[in-house]
CSV table of N, CA, C and O in Angstrom, one decimal:
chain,number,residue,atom,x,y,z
A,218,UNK,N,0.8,-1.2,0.0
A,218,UNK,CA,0.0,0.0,0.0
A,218,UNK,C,0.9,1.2,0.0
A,218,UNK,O,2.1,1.2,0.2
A,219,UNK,N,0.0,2.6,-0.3
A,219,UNK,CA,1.1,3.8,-0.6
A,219,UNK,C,0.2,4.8,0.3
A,219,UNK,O,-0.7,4.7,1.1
A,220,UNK,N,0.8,5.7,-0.1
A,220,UNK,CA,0.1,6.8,0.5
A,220,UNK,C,-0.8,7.0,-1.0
A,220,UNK,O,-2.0,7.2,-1.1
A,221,UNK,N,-0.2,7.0,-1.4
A,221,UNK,CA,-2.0,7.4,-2.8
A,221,UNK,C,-3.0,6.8,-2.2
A,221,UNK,O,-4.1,7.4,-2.4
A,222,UNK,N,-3.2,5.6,-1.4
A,222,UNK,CA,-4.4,4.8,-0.9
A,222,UNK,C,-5.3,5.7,0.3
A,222,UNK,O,-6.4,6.1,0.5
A,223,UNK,N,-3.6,5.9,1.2
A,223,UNK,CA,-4.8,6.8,2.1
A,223,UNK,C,-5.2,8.1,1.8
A,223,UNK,O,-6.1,8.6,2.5
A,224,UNK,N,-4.8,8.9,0.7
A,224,UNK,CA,-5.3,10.3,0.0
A,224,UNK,C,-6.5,9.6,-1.3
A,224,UNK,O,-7.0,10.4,-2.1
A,225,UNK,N,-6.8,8.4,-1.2
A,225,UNK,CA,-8.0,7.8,-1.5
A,225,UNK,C,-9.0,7.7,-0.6
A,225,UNK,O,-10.1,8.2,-0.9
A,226,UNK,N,-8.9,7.3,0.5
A,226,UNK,CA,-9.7,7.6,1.6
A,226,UNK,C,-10.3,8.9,1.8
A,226,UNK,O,-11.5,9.2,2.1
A,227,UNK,N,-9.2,9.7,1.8
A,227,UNK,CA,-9.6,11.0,2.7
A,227,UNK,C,-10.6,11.5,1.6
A,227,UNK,O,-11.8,11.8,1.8
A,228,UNK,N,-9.9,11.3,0.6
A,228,UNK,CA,-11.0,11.7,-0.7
A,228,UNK,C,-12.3,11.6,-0.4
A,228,UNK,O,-13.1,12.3,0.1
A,229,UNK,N,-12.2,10.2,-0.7
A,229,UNK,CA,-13.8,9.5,-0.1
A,229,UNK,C,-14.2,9.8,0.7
A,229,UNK,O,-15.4,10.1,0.5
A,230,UNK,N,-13.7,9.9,2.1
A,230,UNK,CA,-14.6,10.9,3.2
A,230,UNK,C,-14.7,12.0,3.1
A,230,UNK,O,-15.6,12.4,3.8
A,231,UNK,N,-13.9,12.8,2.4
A,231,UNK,CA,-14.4,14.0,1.8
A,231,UNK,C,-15.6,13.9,1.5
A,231,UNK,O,-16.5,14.3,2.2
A,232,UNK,N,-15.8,13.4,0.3
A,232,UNK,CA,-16.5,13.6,-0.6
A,232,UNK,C,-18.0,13.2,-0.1
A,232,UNK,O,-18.9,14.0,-0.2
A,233,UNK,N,-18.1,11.9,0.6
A,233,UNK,CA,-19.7,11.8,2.0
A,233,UNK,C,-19.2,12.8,3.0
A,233,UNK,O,-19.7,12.3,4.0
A,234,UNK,N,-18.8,13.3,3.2
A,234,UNK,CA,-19.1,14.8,4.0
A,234,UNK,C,-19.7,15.9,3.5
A,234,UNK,O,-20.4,16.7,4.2
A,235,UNK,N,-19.4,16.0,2.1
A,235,UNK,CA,-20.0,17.3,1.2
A,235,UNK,C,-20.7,16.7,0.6
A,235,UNK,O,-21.4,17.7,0.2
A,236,UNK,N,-21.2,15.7,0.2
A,236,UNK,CA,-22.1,15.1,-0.6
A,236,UNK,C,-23.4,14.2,0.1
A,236,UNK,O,-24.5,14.3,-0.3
A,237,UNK,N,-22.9,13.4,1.1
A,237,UNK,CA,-23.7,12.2,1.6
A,237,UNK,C,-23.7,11.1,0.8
A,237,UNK,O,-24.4,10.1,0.7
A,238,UNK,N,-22.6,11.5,0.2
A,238,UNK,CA,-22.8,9.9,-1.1
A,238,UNK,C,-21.1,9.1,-0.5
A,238,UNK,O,-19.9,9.3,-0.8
A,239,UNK,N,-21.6,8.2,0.3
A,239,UNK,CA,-20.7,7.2,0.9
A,239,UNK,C,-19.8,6.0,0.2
A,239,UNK,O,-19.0,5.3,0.7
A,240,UNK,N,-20.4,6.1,-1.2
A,240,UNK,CA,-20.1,4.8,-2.0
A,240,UNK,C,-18.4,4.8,-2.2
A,240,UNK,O,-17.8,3.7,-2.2
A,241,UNK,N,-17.7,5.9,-2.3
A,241,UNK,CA,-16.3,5.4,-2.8
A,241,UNK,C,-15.7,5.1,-1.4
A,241,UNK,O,-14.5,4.7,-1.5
A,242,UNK,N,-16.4,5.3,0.1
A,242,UNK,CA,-15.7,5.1,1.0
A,242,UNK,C,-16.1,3.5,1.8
A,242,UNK,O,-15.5,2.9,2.7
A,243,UNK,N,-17.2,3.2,1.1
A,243,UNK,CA,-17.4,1.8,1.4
A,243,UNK,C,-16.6,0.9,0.5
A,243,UNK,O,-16.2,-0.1,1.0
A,244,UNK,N,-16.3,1.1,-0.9
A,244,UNK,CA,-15.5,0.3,-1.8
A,244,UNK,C,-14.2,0.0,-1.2
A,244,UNK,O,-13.6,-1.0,-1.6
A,245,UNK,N,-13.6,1.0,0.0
A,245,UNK,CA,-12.6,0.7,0.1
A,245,UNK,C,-12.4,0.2,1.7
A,245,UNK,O,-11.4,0.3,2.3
A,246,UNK,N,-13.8,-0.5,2.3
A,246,UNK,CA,-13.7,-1.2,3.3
A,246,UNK,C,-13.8,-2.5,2.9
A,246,UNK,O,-14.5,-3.0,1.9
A,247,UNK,N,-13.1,-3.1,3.7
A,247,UNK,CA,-13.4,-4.6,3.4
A,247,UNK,C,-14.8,-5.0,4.4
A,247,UNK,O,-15.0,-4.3,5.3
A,248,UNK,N,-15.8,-6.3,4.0
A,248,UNK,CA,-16.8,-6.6,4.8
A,248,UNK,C,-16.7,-6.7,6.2
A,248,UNK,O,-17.7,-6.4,6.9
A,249,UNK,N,-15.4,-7.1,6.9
A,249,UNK,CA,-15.4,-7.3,8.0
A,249,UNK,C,-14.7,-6.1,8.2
A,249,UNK,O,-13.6,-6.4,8.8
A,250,UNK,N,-14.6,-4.8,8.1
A,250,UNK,CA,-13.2,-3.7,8.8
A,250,UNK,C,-14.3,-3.7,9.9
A,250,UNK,O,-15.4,-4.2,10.0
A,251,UNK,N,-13.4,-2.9,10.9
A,251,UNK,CA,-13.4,-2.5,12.3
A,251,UNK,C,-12.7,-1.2,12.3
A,251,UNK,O,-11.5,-0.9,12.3
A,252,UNK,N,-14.3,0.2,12.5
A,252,UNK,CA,-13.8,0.9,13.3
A,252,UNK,C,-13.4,1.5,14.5
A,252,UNK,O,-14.4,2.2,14.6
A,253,UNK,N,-12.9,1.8,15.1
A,253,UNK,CA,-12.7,2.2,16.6
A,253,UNK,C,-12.0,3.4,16.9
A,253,UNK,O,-10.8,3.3,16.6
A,254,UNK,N,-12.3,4.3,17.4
A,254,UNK,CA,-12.3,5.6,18.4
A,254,UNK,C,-12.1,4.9,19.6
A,254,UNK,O,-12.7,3.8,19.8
A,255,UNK,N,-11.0,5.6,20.8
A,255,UNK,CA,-10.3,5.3,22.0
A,255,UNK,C,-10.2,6.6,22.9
A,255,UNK,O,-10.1,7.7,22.4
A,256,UNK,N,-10.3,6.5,23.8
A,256,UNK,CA,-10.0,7.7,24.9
A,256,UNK,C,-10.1,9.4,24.4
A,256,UNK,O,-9.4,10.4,24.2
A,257,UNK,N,-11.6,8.9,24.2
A,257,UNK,CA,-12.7,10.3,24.3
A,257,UNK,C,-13.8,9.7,24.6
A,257,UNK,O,-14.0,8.5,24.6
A,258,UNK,N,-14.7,10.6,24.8
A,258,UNK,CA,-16.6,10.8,25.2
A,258,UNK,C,-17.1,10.0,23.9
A,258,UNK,O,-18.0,9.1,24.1
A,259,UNK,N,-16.8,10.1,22.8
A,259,UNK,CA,-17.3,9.5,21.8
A,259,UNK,C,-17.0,8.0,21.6
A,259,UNK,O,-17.7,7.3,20.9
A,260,UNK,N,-15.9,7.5,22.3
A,260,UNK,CA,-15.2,6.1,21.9
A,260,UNK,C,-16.4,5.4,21.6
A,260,UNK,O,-17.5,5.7,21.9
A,261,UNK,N,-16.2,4.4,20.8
A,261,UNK,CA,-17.0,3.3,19.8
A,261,UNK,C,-15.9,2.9,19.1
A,261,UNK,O,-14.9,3.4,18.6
A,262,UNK,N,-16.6,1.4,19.1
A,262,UNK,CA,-16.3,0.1,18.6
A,262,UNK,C,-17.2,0.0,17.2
A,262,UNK,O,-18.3,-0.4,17.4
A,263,UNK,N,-17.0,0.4,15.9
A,263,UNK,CA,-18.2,-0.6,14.9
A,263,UNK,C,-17.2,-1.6,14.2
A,263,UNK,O,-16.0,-1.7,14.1
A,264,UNK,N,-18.3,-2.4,13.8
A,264,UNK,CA,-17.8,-3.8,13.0
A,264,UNK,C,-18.5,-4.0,12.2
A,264,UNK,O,-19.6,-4.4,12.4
A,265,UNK,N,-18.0,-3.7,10.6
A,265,UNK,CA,-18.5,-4.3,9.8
A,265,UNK,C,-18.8,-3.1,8.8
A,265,UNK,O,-19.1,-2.0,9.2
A,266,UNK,N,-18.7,-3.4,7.4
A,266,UNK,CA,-18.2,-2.3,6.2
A,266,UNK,C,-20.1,-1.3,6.4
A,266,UNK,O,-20.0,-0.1,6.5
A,267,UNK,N,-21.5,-1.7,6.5
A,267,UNK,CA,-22.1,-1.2,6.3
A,267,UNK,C,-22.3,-0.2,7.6
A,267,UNK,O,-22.7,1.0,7.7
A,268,UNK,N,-22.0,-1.1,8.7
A,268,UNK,CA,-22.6,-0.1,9.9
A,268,UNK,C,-21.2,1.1,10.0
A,268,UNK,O,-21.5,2.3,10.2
A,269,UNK,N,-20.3,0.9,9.9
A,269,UNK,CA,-19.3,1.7,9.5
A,269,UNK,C,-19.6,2.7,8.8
A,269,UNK,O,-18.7,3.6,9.0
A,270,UNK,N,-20.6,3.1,7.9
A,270,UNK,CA,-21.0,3.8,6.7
A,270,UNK,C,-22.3,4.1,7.5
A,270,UNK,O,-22.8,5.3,7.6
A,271,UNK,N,-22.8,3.3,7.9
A,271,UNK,CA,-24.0,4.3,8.8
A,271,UNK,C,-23.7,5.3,10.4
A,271,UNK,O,-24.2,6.3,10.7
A,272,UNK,N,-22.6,4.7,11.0
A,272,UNK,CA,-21.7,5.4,11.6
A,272,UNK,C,-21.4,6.1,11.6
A,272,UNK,O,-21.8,6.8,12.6
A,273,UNK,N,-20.5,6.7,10.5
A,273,UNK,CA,-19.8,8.0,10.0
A,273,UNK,C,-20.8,8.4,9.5
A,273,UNK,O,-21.0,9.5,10.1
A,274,UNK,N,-21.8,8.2,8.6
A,274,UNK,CA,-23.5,9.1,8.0
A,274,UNK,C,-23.9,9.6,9.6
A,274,UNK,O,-23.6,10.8,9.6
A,275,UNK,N,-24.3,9.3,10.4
A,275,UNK,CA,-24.8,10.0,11.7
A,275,UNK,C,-24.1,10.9,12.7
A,275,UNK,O,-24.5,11.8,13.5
A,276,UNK,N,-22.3,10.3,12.1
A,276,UNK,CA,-21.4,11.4,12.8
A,276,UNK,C,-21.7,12.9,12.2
A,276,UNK,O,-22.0,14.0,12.5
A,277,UNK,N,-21.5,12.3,11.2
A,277,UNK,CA,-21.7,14.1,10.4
A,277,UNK,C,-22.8,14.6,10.2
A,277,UNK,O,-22.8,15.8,9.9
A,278,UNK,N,-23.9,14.0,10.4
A,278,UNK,CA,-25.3,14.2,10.7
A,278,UNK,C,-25.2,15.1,11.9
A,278,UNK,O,-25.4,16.4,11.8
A,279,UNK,N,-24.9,14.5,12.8
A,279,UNK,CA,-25.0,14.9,14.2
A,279,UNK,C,-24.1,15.6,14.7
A,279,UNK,O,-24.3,16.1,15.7
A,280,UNK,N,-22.5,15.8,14.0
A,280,UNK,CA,-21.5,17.0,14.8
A,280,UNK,C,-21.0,17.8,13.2
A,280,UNK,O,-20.9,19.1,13.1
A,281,UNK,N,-20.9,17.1,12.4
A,281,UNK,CA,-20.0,18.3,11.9
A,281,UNK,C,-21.0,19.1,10.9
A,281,UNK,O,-20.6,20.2,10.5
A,282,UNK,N,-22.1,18.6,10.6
A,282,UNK,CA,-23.0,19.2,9.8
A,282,UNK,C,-23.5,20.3,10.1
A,282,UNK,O,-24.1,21.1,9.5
A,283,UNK,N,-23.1,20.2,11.8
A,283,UNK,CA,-24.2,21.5,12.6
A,283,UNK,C,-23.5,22.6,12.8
A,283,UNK,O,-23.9,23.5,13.5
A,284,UNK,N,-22.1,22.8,12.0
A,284,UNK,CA,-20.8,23.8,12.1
A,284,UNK,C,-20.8,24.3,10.3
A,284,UNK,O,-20.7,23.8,9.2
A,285,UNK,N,-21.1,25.8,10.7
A,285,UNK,CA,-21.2,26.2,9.2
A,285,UNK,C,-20.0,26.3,8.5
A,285,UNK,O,-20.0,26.9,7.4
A,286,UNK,N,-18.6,25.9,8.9
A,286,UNK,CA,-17.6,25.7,8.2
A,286,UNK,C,-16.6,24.7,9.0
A,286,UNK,O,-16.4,24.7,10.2
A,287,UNK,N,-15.9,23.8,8.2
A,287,UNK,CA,-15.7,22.4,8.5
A,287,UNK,C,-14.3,22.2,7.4
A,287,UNK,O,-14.5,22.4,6.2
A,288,UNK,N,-13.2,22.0,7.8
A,288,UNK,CA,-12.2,21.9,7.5
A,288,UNK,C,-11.5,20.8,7.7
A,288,UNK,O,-11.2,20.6,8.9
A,289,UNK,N,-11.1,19.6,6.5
A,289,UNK,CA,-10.0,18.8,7.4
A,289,UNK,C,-8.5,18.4,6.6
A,289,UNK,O,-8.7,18.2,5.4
A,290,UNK,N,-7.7,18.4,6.9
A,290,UNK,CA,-6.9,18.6,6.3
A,290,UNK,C,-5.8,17.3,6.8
A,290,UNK,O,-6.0,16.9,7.9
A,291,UNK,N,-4.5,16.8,5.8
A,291,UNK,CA,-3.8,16.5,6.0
A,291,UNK,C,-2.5,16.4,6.7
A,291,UNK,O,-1.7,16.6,5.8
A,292,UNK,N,-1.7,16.2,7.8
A,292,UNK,CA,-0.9,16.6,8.5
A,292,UNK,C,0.2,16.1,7.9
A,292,UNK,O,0.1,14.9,8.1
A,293,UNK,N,1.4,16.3,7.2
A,293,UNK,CA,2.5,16.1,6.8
A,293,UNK,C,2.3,14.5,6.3
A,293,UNK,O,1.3,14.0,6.5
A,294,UNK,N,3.1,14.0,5.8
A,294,UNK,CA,3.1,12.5,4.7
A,294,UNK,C,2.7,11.1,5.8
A,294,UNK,O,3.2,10.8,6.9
A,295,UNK,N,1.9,10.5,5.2
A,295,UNK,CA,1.3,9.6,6.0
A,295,UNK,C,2.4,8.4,6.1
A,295,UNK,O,3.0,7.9,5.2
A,296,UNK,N,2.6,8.1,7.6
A,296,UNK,CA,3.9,6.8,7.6
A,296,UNK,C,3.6,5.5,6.8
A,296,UNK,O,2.5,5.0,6.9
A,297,UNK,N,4.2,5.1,6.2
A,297,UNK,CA,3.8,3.4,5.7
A,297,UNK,C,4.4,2.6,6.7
A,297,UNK,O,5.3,3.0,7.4
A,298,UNK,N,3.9,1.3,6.9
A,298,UNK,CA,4.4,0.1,7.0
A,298,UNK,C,3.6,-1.0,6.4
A,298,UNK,O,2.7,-0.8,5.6
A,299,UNK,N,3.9,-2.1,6.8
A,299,UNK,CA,3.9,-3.5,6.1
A,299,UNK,C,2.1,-3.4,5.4
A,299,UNK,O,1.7,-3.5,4.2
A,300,UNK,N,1.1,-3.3,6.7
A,300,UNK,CA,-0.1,-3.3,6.3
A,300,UNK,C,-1.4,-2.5,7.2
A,300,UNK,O,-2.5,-2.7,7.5
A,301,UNK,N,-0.2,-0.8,7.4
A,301,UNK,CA,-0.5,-0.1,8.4
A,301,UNK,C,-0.5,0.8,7.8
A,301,UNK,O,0.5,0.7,7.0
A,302,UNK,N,-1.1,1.8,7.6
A,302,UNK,CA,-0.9,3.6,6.9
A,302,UNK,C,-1.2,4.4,8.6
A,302,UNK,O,-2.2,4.1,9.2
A,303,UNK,N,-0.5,5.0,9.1
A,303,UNK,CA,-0.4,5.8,10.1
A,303,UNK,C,-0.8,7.6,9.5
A,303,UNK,O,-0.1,7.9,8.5
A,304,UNK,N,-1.6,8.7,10.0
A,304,UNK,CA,-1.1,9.6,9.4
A,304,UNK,C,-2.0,10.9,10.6
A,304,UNK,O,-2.6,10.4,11.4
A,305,UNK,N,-2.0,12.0,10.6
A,305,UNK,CA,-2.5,13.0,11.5
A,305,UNK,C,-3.4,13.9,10.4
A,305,UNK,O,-3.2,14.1,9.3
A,306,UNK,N,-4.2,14.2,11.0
A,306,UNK,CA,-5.4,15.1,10.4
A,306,UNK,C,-5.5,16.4,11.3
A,306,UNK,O,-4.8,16.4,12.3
A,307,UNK,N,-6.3,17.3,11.0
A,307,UNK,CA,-6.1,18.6,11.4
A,307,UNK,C,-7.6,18.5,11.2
A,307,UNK,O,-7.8,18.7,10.0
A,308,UNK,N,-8.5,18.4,11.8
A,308,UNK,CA,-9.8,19.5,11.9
A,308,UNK,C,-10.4,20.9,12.6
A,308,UNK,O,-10.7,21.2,13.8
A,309,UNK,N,-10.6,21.6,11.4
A,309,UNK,CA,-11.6,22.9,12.3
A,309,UNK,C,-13.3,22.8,11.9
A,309,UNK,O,-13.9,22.6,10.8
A,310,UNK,N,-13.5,23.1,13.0
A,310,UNK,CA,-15.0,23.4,12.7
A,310,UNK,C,-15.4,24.9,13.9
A,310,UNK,O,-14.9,25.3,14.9
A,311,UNK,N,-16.5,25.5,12.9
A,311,UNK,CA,-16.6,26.9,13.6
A,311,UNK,C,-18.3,27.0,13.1
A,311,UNK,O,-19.0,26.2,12.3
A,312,UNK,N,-18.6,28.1,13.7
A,312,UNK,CA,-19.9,28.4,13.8
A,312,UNK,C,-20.2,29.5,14.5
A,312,UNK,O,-20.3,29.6,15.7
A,313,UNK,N,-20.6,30.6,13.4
A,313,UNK,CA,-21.1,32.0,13.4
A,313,UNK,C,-19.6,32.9,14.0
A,313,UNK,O,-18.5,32.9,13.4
A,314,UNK,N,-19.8,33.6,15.2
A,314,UNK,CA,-18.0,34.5,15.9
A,314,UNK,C,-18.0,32.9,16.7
A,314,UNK,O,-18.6,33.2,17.8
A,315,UNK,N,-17.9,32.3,16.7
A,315,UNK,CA,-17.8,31.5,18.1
A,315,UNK,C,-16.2,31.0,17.9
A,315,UNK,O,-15.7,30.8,16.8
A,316,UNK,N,-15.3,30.7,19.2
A,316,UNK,CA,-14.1,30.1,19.0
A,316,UNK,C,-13.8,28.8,18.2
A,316,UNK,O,-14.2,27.8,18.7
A,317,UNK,N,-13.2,28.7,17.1
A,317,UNK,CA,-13.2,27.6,16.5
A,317,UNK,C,-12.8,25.9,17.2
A,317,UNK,O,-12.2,25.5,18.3
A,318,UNK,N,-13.0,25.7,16.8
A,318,UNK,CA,-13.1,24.5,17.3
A,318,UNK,C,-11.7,23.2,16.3
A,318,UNK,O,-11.9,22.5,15.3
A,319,UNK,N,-10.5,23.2,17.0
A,319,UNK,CA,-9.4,23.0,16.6
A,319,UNK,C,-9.0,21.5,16.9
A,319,UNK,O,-8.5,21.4,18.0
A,320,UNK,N,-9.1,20.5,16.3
A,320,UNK,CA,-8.4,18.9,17.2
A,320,UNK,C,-7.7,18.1,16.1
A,320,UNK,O,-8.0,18.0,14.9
A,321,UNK,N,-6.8,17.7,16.7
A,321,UNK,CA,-5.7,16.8,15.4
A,321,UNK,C,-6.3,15.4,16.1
A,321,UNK,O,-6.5,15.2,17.3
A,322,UNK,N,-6.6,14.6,15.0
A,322,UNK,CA,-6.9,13.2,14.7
A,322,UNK,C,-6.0,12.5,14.5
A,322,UNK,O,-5.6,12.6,13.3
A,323,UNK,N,-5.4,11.6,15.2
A,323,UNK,CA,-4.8,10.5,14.5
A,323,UNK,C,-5.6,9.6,13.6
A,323,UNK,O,-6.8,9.8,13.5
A,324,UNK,N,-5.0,8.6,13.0
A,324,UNK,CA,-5.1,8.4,11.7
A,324,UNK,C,-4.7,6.5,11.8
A,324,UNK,O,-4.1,6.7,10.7
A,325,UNK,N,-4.7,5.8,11.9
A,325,UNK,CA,-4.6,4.8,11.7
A,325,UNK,C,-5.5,3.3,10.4
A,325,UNK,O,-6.6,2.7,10.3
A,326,UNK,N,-4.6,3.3,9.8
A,326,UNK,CA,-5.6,2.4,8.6
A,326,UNK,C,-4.8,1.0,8.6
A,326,UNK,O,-3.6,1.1,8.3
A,327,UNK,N,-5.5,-0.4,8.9
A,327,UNK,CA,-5.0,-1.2,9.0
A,327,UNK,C,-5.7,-1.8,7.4
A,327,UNK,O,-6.8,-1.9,7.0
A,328,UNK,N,-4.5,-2.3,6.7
A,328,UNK,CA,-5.4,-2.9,5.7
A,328,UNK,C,-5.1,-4.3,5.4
A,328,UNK,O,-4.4,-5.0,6.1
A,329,UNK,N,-5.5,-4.7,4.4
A,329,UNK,CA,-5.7,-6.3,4.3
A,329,UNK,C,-5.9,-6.8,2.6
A,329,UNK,O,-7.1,-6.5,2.2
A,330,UNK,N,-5.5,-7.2,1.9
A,330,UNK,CA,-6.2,-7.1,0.7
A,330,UNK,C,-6.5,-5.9,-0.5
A,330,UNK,O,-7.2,-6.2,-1.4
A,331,UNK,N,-6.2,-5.3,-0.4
A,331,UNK,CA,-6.3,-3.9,-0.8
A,331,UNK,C,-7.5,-2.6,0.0
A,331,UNK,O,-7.6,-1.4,-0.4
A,332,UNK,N,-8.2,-3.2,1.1
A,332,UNK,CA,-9.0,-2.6,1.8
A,332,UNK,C,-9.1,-2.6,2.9
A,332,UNK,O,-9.0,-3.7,3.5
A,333,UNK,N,-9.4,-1.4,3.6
A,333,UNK,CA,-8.8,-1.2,5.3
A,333,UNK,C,-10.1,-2.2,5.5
A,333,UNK,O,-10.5,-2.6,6.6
């Protein structure tokens, strides 16, 4: 795997963030991925390529859609290894004068087959 893969992703989640159209980000789940959030209020466990996609549809439903500007961006070149893409993200989200809303995301993509 390269980093072109995970700037395929981000794509894709791009793109069901501004769109709601989830399809290039499910192509690149395998049936069984697993995602998981760790040490925050939000932590969750999903399993499984569809609920994963319903998942992330209700995240952005429910937090970032309600921010009238929404930014995420890439943090310097994503690490490779064997069947790991490691990389940091940068999100702002803001809404009307209010203090923006600033958090770096790690980034972890475990893949398998050509799909996390």
């Amino acid at each position: 795997m390269s980093a072109g893969f995970f700037l395929r992703w981000y794509e894709a989640f791009e793109t069901a963030a501004a769109r709601n159209d989830f399809t290039a980000a499910r192509d690149l789940l395998a049936d069984d991925a697993v995602y998981e959030v760790e040490g925050v209020p939000y932590a969750c466990r999903i399993e499984g390529a569809d609920a994963i996609v319903e998942g992330l549809r209700r995240s952005l439903a429910g937090f970032d859609h309600r921010f009238e500007t929404r930014l995420l961006g890439i943090m310097g070149a994503p690490q490779m290894q064997a069947d790991r893409i490691t990389a940091q993200l940068l999100a702002v989200w803001q809404r009307g004068d209010e203090p923006a809303l600033v958090v770096v995301v790690p980034k972890d993509l475990y893949l398998r087959d050509g799909r996390i």
